[in-house]
XYZ file of C-alpha atoms in Angstrom:
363
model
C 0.000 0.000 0.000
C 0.838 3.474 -0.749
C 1.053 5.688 3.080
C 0.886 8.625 3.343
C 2.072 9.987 7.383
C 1.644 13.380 8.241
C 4.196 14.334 10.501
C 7.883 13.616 11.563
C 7.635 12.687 15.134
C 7.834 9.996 16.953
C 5.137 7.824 15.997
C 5.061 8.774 11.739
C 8.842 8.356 12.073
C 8.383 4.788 13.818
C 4.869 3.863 11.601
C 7.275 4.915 7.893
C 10.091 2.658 9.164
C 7.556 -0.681 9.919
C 5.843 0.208 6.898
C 9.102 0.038 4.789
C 10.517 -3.297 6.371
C 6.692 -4.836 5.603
C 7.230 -3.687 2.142
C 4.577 -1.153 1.652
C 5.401 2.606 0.219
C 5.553 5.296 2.871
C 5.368 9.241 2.499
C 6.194 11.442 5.545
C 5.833 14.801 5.198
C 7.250 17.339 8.054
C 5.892 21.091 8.633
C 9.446 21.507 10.313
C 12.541 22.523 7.906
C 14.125 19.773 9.320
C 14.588 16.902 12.130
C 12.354 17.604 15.242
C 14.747 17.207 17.721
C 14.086 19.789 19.995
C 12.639 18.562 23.751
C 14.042 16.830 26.580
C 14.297 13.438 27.405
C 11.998 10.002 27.606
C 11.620 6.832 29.073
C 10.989 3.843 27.207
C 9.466 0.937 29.223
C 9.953 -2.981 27.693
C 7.037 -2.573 25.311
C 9.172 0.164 23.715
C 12.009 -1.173 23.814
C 11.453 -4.165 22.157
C 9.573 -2.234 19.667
C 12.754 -0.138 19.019
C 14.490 -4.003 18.249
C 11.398 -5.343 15.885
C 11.961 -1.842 13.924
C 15.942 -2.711 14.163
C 16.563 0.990 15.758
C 19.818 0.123 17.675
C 19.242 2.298 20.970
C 22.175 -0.188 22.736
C 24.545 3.129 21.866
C 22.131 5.866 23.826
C 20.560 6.716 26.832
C 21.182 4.963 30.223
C 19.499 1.666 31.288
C 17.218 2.387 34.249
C 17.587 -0.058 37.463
C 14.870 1.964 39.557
C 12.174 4.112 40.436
C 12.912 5.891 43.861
C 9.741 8.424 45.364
C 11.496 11.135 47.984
C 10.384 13.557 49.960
C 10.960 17.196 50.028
C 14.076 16.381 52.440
C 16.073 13.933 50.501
C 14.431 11.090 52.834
C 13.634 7.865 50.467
C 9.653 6.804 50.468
C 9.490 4.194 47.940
C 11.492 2.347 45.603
C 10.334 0.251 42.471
C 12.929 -2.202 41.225
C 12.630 -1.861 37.109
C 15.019 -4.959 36.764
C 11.532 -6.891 37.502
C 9.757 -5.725 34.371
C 12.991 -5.929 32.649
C 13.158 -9.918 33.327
C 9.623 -10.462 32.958
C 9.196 -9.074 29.815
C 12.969 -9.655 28.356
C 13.465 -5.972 27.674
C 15.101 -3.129 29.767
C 13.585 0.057 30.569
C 15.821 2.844 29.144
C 15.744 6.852 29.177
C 17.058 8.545 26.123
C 17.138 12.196 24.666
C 14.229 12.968 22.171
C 17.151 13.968 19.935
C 18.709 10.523 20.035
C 15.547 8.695 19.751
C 14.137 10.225 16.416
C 17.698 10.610 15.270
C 17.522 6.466 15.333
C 13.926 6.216 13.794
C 14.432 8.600 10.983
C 17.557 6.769 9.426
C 16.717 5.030 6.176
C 13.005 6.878 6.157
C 12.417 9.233 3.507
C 10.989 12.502 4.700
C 10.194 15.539 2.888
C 10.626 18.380 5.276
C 9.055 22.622 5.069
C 5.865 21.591 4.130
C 2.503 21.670 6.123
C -0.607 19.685 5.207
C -3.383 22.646 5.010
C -6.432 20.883 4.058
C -7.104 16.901 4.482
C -9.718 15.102 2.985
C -10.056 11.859 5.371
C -12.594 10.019 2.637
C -10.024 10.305 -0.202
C -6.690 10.213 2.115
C -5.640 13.419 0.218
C -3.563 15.937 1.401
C -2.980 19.650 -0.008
C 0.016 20.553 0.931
C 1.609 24.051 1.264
C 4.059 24.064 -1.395
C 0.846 23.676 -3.886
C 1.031 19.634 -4.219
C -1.949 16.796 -3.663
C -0.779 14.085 -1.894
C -3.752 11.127 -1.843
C -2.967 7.514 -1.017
C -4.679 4.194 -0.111
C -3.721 5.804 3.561
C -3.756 8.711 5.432
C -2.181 9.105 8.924
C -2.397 12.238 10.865
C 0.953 11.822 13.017
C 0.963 15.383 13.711
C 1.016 16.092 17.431
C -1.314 17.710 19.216
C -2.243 20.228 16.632
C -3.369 17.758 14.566
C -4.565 19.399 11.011
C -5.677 16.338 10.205
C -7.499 15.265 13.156
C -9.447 18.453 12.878
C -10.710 17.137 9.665
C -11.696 14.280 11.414
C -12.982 15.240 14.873
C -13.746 19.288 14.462
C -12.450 21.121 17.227
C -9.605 20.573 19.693
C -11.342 18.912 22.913
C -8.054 18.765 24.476
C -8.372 20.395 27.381
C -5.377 21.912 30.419
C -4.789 19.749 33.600
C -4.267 22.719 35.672
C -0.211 21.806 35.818
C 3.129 22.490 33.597
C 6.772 21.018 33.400
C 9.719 23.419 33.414
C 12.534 20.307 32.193
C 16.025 20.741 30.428
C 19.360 19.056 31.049
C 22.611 19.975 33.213
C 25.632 18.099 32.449
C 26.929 19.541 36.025
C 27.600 16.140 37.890
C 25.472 14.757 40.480
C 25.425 11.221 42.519
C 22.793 10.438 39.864
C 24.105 11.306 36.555
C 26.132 8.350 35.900
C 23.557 5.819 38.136
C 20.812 4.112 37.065
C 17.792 5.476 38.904
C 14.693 7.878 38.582
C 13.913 10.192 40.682
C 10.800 12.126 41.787
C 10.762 14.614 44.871
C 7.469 15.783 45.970
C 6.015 18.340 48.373
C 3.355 20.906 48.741
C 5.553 23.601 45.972
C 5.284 20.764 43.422
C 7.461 18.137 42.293
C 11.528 17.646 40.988
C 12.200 14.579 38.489
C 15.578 13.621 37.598
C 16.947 11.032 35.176
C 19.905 10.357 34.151
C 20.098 10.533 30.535
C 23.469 9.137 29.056
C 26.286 11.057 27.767
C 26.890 12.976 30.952
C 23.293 14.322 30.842
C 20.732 14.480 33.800
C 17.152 15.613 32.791
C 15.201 17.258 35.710
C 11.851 18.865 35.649
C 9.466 20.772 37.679
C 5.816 20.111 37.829
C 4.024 23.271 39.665
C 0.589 24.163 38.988
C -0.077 27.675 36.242
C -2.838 29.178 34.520
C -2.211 31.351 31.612
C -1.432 34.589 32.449
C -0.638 33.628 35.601
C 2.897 33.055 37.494
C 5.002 29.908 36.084
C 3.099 30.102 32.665
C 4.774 30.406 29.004
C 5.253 34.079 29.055
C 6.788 34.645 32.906
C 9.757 36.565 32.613
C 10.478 35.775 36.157
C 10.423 31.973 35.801
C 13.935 30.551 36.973
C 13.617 32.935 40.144
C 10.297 31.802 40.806
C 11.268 27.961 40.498
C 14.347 28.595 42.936
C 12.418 30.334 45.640
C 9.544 28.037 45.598
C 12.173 25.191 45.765
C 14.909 26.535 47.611
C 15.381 24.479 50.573
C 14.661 21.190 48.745
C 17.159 18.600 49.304
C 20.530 17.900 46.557
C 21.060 18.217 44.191
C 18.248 20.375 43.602
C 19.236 23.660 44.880
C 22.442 23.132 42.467
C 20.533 21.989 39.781
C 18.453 25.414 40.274
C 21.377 27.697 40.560
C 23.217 26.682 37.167
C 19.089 26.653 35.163
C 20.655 28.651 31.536
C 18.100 27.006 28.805
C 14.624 25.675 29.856
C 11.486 24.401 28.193
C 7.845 24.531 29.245
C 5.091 22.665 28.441
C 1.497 22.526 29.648
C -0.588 19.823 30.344
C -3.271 18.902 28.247
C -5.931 16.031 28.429
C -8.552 14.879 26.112
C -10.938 11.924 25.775
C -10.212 9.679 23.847
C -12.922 7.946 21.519
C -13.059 4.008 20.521
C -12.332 5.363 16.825
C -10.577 7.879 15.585
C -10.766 8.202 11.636
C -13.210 7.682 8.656
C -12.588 6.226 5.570
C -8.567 5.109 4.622
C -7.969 8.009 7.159
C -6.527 7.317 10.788
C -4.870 8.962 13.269
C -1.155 8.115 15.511
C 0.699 9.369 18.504
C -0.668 12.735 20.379
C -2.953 13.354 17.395
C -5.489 10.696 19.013
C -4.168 10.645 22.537
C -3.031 13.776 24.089
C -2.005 13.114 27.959
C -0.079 14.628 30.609
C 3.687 13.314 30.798
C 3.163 12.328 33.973
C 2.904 8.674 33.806
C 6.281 9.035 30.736
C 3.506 7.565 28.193
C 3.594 9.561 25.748
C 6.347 8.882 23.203
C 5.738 5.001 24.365
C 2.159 5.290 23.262
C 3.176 6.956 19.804
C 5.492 3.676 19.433
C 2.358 1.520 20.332
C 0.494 3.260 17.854
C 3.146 2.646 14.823
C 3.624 -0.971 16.283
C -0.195 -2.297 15.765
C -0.996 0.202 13.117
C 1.961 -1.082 10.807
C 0.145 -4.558 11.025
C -3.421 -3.378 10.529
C -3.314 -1.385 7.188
C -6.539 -3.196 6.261
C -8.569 -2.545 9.413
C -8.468 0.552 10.694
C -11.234 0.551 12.891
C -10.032 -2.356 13.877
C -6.429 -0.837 14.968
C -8.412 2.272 16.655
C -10.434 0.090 18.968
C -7.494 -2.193 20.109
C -5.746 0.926 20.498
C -8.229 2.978 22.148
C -8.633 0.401 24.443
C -5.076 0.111 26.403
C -4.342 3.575 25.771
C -6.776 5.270 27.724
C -5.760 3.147 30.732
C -2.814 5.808 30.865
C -4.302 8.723 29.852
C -6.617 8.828 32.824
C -4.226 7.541 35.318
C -2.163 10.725 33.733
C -5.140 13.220 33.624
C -5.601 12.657 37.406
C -1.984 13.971 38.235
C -1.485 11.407 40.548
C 2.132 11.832 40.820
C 2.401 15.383 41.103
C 0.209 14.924 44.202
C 1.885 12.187 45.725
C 2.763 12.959 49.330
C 4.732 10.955 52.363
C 1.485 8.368 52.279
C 3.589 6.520 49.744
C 5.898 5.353 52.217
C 3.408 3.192 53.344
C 3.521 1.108 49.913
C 5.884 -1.731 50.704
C 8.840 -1.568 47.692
C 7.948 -5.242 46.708
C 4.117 -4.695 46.506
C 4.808 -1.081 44.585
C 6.727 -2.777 42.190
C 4.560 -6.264 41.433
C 2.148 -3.453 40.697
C 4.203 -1.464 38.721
C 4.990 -4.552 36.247
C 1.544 -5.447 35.842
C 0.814 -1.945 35.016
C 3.423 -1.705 32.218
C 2.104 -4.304 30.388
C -1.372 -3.210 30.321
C -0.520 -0.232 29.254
C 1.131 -1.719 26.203
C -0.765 -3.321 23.319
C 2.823 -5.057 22.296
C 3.478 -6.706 26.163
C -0.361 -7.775 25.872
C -0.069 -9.185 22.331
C 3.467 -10.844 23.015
C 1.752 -13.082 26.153
């Protein structure tokens, strides 16, 4: 089949490359003049992973191989610790975190992408595309892979119904060493200001964010001049290496939070949808570039049933989303400590799989 994928992210880069190695003919067209590599970092649970292999996208060379998932408080003290090397055995494949950069840097060698050029009208019956440059595209597929901004799920669903959580992430990366740059845990710190991740990324990277809640207009929002000061008096006091981590803040990205429901099917016609397109969620639960991979997976392997891939889909996926639309862990508080490690993490495994369509498949 002829394919055409709107967009170059993580999911129509992943969907072009299984749709080459099956044999079909894939398009991808990118509004961006070139690579979207901008963004922090992500984790990749087994489902992912092993994805990554199936699509032969060699990640052994990037990232850093996560061992655990540690909860602390506000004052360094440890509340809860999830042992990843149990998923990791279970399902055969590690958990990893790797920069965006790295990650669509693998999936885009060998796929052909033409890059400066938007789709500006879609017709979802005909899975035709006008293009800016002046071209049709039309093939026996469409796929909207184009974030959360979809143009082409507007043609299919009308208006955004995305809708904000209420929250933002501040993220970016220090290569400034800490005792976990070079390890091989997670990290989230919670109090009442908010909540501190930090992963270690690979190459001498560590990723940290900060969840606080913002309105627009508001303090901590897009436009706040004042944001880095902000951040280090509403954390100062935290325990290492965060007040570090907040005096050397240079570049730093924000994102809000967005939610939407999510229906049992997404398209019409040869026209279907992949990645954030269909599923916007906070990145709370780290779903959302695992998701788009989910997506490309199933949807690589169900050309001739759409409806069929959106339901399967639709299905598992919103498992995530909601458990991500509640915020959950930004409002964790010292009541985890009462989790016993081994009980947090036999529930952490299971979880992992049913959030994946590939882990549920595979058994």
């Amino acid at each position: 089949m002829r394919v055409i994928v709107i967009g170059a992210g993580v999911a129509g880069l992943a969907l072009a490359r299984g749709l080459l190695a099956a044999g079909h003919e894939a398009e991808v067209y990118e509004e961006a003049p070139e690579l979207r590599t901008a963004g922090g970092s992500v984790s990749l649970w087994p489902g992912s992973t092993a994805i990554l292999e199936e699509l032969k996208a060699d990640h052994a060379g990037v990232g850093r191989r996560l061992e655990t998932l540690e909860s602390w408080g506000s004052d360094g003290r440890r509340l809860l610790t999830v042992d990843l090397t149990v998923p990791e055995r279970r399902y055969g494949h590690p958990v990893v975190h790797v920069a965006r950069r790295e990650l669509v840097e693998l999936l885009s060698d060998g796929v052909p992408v033409t890059y400066g050029v938007r789709a500006e009208q879609v017709v979802p019956e005909r899975a035709e595309a006008r293009l800016s440059d002046g071209r049709t595209v039309r093939g026996d597929v469409l796929v909207g892979a184009d974030g959360r901004r979809s143009v082409v799920r507007e043609a299919l669903w009308g208006e955004d119904r995305a809708k904000l959580s209420g929250w933002v992430t501040w993220q970016g990366f220090t290569t400034i060493p800490t005792a976990l740059t070079e390890d091989h845990r997670a990290v989230m710190i919670a109090g009442r200001q908010g909540l501190c991740g930090l992963i270690p990324a690979g190459r001498g990277r560590l990723l940290w964010w900060f969840d606080v809640k913002a309105a627009p207009g508001g303090p901590f929002w897009a436009d706040d001049p004042h944001v880095v000061e902000r951040l280090r008096e509403r954390f100062r006091g935290w325990a290492d290496p965060v007040p570090g981590i907040l005096d050397t803040i240079t570049d730093i990205d924000f994102f809000p939070h967005h939610k939407q429901p999510i229906p049992e099917v997404w398209g019409k016609g040869p026209t279907t949808l992949a990645g954030d397109s269909a599923h916007t969620m906070p990145p709370t639960m780290a779903q959302g570039a695992n998701q788009a991979l989910e997506d490309a997976w199933l949807l690589a392997r169900s050309l001739g049933d759409l409806r069929a891939y959106e339901r399967a889909r639709s299905r598992v996926v919103r498992r995530p989303a909601r458990m991500a639309g509640t915020e959950l862990t930004d409002r964790q508080g010292p009541i985890v400590r009462l989790i016993p490690d081994g009980l947090a993490t036999t529930v952490y495994a299971s979880m992992l799989r049913r959030y994946s369509t590939y882990l549920l498949t595979a058994s």
